[in-house]
mmCIF file of C-alpha atoms and ligand atoms in Angstrom:
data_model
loop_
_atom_site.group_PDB
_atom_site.id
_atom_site.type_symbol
_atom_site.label_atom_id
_atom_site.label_comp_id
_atom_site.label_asym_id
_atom_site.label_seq_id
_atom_site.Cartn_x
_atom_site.Cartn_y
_atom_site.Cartn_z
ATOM 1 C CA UNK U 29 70.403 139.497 -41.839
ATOM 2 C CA UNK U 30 68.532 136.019 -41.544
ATOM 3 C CA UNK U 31 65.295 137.809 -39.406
ATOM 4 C CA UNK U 32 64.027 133.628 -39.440
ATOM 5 C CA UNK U 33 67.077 132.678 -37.439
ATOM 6 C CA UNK U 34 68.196 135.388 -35.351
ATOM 7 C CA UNK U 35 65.157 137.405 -34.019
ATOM 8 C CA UNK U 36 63.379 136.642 -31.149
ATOM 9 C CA UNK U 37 62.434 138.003 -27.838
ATOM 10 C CA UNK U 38 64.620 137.154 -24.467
ATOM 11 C CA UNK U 39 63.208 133.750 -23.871
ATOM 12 C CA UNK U 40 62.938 132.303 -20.223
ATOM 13 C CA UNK U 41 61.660 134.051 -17.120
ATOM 14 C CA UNK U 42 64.505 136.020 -15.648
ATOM 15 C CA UNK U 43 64.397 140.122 -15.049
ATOM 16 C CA UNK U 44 65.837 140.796 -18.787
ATOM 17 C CA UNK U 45 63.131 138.066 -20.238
ATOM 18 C CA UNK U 46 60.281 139.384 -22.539
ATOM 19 C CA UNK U 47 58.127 137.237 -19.807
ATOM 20 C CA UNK U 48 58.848 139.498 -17.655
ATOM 21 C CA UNK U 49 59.022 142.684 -19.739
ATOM 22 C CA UNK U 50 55.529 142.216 -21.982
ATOM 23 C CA UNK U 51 53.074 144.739 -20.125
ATOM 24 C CA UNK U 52 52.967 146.926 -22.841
ATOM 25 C CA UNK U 53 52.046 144.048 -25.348
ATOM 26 C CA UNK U 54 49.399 142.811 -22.571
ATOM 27 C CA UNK U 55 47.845 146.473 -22.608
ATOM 28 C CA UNK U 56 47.469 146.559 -26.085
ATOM 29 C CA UNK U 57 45.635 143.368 -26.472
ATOM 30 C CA UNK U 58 43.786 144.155 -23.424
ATOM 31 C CA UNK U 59 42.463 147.526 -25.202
ATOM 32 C CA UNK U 60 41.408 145.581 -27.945
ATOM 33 C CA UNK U 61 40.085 142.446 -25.739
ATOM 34 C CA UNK U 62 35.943 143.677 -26.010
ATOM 35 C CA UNK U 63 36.560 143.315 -29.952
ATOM 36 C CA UNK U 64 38.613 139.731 -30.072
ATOM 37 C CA UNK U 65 35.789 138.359 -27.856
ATOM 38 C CA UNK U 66 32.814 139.312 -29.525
ATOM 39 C CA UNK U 67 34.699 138.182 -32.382
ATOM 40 C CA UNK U 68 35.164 134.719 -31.433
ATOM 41 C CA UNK U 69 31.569 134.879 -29.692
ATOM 42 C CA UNK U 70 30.117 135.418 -33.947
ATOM 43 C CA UNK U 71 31.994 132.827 -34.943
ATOM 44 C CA UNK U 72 30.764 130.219 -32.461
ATOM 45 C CA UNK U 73 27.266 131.205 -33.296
ATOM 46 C CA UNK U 74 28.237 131.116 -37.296
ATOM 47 C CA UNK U 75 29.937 127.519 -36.986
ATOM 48 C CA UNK U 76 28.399 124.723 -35.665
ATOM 49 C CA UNK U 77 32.272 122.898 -35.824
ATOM 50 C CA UNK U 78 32.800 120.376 -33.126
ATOM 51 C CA UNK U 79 36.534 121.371 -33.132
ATOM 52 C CA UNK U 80 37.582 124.716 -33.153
ATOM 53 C CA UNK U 81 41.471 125.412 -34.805
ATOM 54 C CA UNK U 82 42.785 128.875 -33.226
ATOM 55 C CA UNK U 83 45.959 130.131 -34.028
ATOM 56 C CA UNK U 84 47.961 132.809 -32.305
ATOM 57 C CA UNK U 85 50.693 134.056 -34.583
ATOM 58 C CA UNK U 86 53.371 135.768 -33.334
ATOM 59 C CA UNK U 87 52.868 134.356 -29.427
ATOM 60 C CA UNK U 88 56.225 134.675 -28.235
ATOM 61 C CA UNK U 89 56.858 133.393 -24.640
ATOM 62 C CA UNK U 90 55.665 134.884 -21.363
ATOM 63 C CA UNK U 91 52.162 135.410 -19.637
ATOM 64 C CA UNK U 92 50.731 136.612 -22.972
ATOM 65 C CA UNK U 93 50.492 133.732 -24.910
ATOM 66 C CA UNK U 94 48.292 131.435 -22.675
ATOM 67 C CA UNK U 95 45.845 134.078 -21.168
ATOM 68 C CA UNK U 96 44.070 135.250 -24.557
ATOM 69 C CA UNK U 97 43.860 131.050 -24.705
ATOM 70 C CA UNK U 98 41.858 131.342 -21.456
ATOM 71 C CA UNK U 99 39.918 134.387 -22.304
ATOM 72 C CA UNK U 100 38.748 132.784 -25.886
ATOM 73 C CA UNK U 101 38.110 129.195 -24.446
ATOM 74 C CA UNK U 102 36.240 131.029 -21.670
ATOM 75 C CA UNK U 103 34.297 133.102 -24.115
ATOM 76 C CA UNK U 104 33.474 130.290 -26.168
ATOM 77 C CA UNK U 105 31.772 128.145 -22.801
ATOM 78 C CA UNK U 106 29.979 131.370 -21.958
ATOM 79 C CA UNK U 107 28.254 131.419 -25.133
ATOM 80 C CA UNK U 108 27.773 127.451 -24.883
ATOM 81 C CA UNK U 109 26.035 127.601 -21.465
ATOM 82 C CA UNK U 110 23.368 130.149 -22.856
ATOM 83 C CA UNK U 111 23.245 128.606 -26.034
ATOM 84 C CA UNK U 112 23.091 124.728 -24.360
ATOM 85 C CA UNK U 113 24.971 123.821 -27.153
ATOM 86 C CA UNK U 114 28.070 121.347 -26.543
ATOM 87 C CA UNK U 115 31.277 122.797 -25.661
ATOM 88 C CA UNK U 116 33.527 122.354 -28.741
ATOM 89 C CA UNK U 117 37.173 120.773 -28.972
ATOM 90 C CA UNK U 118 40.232 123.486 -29.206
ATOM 91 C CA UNK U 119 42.707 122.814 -31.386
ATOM 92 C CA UNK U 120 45.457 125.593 -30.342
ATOM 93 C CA UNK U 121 48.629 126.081 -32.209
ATOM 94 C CA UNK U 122 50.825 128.730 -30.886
ATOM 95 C CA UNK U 123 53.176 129.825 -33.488
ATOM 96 C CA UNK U 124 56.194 131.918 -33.353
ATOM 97 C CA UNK U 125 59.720 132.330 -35.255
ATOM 98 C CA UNK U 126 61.623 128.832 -34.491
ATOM 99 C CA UNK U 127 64.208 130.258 -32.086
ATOM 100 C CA UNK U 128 61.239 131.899 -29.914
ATOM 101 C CA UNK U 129 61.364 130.136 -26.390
ATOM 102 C CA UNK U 130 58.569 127.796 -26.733
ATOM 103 C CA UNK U 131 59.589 125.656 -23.994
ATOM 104 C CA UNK U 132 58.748 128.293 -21.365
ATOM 105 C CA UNK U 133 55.752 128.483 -22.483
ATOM 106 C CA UNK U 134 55.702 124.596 -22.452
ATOM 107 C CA UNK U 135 56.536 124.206 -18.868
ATOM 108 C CA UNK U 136 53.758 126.851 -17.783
ATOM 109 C CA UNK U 137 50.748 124.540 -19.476
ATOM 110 C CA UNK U 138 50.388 122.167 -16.466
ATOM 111 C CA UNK U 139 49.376 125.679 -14.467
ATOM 112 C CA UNK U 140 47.121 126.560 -17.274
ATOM 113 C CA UNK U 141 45.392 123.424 -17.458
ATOM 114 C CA UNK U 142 44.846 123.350 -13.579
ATOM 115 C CA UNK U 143 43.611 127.126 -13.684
ATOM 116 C CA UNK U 144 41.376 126.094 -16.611
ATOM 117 C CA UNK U 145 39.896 123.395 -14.524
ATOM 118 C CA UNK U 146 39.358 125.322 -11.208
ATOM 119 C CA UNK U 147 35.541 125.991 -10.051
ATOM 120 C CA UNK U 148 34.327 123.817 -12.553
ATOM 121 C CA UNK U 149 31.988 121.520 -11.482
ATOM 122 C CA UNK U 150 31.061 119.929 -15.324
ATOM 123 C CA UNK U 151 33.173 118.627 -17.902
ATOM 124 C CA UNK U 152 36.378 120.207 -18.118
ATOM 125 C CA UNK U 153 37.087 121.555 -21.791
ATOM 126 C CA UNK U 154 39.391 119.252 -24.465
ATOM 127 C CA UNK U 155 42.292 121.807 -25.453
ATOM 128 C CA UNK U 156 44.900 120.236 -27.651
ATOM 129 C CA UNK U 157 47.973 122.943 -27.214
ATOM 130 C CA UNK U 158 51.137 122.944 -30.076
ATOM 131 C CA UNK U 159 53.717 124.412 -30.673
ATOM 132 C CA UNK U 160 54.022 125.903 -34.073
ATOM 133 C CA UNK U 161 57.571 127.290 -35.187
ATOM 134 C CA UNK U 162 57.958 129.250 -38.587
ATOM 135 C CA UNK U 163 57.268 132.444 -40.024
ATOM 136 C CA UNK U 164 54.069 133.662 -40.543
ATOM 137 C CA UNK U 165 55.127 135.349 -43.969
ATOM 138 C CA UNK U 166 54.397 131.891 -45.722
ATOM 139 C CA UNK U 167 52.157 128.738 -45.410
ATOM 140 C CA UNK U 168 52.157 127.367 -41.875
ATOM 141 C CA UNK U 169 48.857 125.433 -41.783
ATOM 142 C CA UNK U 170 46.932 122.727 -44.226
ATOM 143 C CA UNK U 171 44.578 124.144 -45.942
ATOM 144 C CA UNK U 172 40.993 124.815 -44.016
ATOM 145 C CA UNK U 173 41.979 124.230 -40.729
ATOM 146 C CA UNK U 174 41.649 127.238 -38.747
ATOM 147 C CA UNK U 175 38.711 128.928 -37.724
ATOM 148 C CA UNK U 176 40.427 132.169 -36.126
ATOM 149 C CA UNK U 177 43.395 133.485 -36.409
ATOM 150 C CA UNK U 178 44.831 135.956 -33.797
ATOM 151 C CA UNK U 179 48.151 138.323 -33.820
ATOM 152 C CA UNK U 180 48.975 140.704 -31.448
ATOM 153 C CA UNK U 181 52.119 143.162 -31.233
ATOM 154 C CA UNK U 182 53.883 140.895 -34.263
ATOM 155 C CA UNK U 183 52.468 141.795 -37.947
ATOM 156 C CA UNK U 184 54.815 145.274 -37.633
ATOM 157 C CA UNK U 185 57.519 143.148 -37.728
ATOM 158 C CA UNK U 186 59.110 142.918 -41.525
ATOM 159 C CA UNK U 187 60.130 139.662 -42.921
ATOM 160 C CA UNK U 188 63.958 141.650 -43.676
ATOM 161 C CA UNK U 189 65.131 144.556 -43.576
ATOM 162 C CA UNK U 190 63.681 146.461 -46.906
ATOM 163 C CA UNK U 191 66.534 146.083 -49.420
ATOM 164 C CA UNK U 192 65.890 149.951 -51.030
ATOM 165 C CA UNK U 193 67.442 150.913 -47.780
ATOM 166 C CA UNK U 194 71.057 150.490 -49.482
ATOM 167 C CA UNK U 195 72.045 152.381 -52.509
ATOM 168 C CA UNK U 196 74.010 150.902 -55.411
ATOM 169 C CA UNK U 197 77.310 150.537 -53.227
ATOM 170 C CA UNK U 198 75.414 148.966 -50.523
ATOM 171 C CA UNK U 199 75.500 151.666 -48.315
ATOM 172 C CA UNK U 200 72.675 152.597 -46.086
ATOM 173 C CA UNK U 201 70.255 155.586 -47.635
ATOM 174 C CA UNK U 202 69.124 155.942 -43.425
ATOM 175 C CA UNK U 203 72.695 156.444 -41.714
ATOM 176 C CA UNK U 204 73.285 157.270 -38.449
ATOM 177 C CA UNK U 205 69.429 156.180 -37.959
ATOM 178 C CA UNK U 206 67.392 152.991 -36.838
ATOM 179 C CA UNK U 207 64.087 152.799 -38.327
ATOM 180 C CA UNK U 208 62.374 156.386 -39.723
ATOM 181 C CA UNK U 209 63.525 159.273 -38.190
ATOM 182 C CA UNK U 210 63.621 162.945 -38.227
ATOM 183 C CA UNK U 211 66.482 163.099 -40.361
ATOM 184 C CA UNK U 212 65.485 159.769 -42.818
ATOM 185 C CA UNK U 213 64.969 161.131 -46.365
ATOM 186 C CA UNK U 214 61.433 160.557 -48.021
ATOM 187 C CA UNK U 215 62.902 157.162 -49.617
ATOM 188 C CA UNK U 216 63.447 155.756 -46.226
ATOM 189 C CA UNK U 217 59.622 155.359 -45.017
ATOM 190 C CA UNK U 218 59.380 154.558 -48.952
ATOM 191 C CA UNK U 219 60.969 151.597 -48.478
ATOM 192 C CA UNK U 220 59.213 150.686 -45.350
ATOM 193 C CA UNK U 221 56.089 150.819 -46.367
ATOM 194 C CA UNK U 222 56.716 148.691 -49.656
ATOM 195 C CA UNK U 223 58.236 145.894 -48.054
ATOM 196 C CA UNK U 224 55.234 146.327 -45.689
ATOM 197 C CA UNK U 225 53.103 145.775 -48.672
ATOM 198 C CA UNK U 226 54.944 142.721 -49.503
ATOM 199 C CA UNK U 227 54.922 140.818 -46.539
ATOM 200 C CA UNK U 228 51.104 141.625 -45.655
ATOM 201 C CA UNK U 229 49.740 140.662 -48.827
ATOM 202 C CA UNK U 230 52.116 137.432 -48.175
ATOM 203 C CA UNK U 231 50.678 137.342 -44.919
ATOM 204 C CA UNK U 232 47.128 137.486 -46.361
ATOM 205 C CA UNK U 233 47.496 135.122 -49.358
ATOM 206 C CA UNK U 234 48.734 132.967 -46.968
ATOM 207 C CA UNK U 235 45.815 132.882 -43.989
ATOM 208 C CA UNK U 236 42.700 132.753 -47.038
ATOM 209 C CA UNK U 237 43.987 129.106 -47.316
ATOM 210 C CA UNK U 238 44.505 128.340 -44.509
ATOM 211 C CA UNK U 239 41.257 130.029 -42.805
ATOM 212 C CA UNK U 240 37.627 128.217 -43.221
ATOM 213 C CA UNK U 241 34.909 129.914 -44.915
ATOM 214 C CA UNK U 242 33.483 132.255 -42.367
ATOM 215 C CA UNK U 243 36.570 131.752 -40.574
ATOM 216 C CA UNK U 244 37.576 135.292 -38.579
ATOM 217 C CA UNK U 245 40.960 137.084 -37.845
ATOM 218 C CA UNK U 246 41.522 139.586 -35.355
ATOM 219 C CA UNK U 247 44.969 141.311 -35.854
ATOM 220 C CA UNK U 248 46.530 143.860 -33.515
ATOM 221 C CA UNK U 249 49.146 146.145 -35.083
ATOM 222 C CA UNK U 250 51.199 149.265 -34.386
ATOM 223 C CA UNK U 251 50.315 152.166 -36.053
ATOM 224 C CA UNK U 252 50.421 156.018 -35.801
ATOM 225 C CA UNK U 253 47.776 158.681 -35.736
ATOM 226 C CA UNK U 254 48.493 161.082 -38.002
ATOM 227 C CA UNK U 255 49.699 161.162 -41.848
ATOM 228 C CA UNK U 256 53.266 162.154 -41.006
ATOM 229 C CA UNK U 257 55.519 159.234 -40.797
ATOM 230 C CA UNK U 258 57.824 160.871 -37.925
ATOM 231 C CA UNK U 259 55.641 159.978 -35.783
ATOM 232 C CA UNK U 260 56.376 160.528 -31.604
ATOM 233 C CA UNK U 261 54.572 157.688 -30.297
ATOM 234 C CA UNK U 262 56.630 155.133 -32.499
ATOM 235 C CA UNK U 263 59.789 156.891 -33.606
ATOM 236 C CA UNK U 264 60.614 158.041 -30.022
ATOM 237 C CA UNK U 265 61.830 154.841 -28.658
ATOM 238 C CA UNK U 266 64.164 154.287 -32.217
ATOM 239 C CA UNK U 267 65.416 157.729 -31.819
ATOM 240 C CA UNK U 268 66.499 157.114 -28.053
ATOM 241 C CA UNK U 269 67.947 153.650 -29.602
ATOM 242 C CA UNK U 270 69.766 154.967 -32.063
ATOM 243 C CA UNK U 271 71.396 157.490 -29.929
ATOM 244 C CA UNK U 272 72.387 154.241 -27.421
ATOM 245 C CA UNK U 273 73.752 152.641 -30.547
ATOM 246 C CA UNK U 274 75.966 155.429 -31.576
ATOM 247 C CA UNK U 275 77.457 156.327 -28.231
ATOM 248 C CA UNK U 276 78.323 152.910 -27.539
ATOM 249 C CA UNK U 277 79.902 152.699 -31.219
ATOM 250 C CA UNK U 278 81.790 155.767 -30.790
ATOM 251 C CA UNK U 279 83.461 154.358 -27.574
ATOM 252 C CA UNK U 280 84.717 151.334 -29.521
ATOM 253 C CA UNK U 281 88.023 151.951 -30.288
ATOM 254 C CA UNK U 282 88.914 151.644 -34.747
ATOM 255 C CA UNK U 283 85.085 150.938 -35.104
ATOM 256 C CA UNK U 284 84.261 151.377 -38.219
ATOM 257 C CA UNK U 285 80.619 153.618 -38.528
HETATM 258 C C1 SAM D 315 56.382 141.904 -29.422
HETATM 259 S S1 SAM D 315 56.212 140.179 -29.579
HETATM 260 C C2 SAM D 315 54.485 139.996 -29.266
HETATM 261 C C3 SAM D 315 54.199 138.699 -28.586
HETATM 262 C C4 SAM D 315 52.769 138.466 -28.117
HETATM 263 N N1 SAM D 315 51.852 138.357 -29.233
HETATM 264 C C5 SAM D 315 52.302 139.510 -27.140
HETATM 265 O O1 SAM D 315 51.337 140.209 -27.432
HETATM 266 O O2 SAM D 315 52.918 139.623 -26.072
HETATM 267 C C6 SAM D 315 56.319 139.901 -31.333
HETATM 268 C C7 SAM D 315 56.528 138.436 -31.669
HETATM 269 O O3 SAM D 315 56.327 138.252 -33.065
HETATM 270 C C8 SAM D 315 57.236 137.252 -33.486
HETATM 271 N N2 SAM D 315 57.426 137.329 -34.935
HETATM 272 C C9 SAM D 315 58.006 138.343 -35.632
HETATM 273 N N3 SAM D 315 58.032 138.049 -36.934
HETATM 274 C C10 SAM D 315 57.467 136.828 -37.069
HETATM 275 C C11 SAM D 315 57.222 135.976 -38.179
HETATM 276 N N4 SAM D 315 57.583 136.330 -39.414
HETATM 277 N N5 SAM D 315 56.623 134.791 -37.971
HETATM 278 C C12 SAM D 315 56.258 134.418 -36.716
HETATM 279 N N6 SAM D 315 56.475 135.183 -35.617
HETATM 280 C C13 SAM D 315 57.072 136.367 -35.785
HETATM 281 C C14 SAM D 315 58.496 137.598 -32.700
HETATM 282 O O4 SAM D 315 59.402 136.513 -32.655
HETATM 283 C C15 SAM D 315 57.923 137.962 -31.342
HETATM 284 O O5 SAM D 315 57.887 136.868 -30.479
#
């Protein structure tokens, strides 16, 4: 399967959309919210840019995307007003697969903008806001243009599904599952964790050109606790899944499993 063209998270704003289905993703940034901004608080002090690239990879559609915008660019003009140092230009580019709903985000900037501007009595700050489709497994950005990079609830998502999954005849070494179960042999997190492997180092060879020196990155990404790859916290939901997925196979009549 073509994971470039086909994923991407319900776009628009109805009761099925990931707009309206992202708390979970919102938590987890928020959790991690003390360490992006003191982040991007070291970096203003470290660069004396006058234009600031930021780059949120992986920024879907929904609520999400814009408000760690606010929080940075908020951040940032804290640290100028102590500091009396000019507020900087923000180059944004939010970047996602190319069939991600960017327009929803699109249509929510003129509230952004307006929030942005309310109860300030000086100069409203220049933000320059793109869109950025493509995958983030690969160049996306010149060369030494960014100075932080931010993804949050995206880098656990593999560029394909790993190919070791499929024995010689093409059959699947993991059936009857979705993802690493209880029942996956050894080879099955195996093969997970190499193609992993593959697409972060593709991930990072990517970002040190694109990043400038003393450039930072804060990435947010599922894990588990312990050593054991069957893992509650994260296999739980697959498991539920892949019980869904085989009930609803079973009532298809000649399906093929
Ligand atoms: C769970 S959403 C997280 C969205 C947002 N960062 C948040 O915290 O709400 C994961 C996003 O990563 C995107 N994504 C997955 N693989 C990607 C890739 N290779 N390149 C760019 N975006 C990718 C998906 O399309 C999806 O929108």
């Amino acid at each position: 399967m073509d994971v470039e063209r086909v994923f991407h998270m319900s776009g628009g704003v109805g009761k099925t959309s990931y707009a309206q289905n992202s708390s979970l993703q919102k938590k987890a940034s928020d959790m991690m919210k003390h360490i992006t901004m003191e982040t991007i608080q070291q970096l203003y002090h470290e660069v004396t840019a006058k234009s600031l690239g930021i780059a949120d990879l992986g920024c879907s559609s929904g609520p999400n995307s814009l408000s760690l915008i606010k929080d940075i660019v908020e951040a940032v003009e804290g640290s100028c007003h102590k500091t009396c140092r000019p507020l900087p230009e923000f180059r944004v580019f939010l970047n996602d697969l190319p069939t991600n709903d960017f327009n929803s985000v699109f249509k929510t900037l003129p509230d952004f903008y307006r929030d942005l501007k309310k109860d300030k009595t000086e100069r409203c700050p220049a933000i320059f806001i793109a869109g950025y489709p493509g995958s983030f497994y690969g160049r996306l950005f010149p060369n030494n243009c960014l100075h932080f990079i931010y993804s949050s609830y995206s880098l656990h998502w593999l560029s394909k599904v790993p190919p070791s999954l499929y024995d010689e005849h093409g059959k699947s070494i993991n059936r009857g599952n979705v993802y690493i179960s209880e029942s996956s042999p050894p080879s099955v997190s195996r093969a997970y964790w190499n193609q992993f492997q593959e697409d972060f180092s593709l991930f990072l060879k990517s970002r040190s050109e694109e990043l400038v020196t003393g450039g930072r990155m804060v990435l947010i990404i599922l894990g588990r606790i312990g050593h054991n790859h069957v893992d509650r916290g994260n296999s739980f939901f697959w498991e539920i899944l892949s019980r869904c997925l085989a009930i609803s196979v079973s009532q298809v009549p000649h399906c093929l499993v």
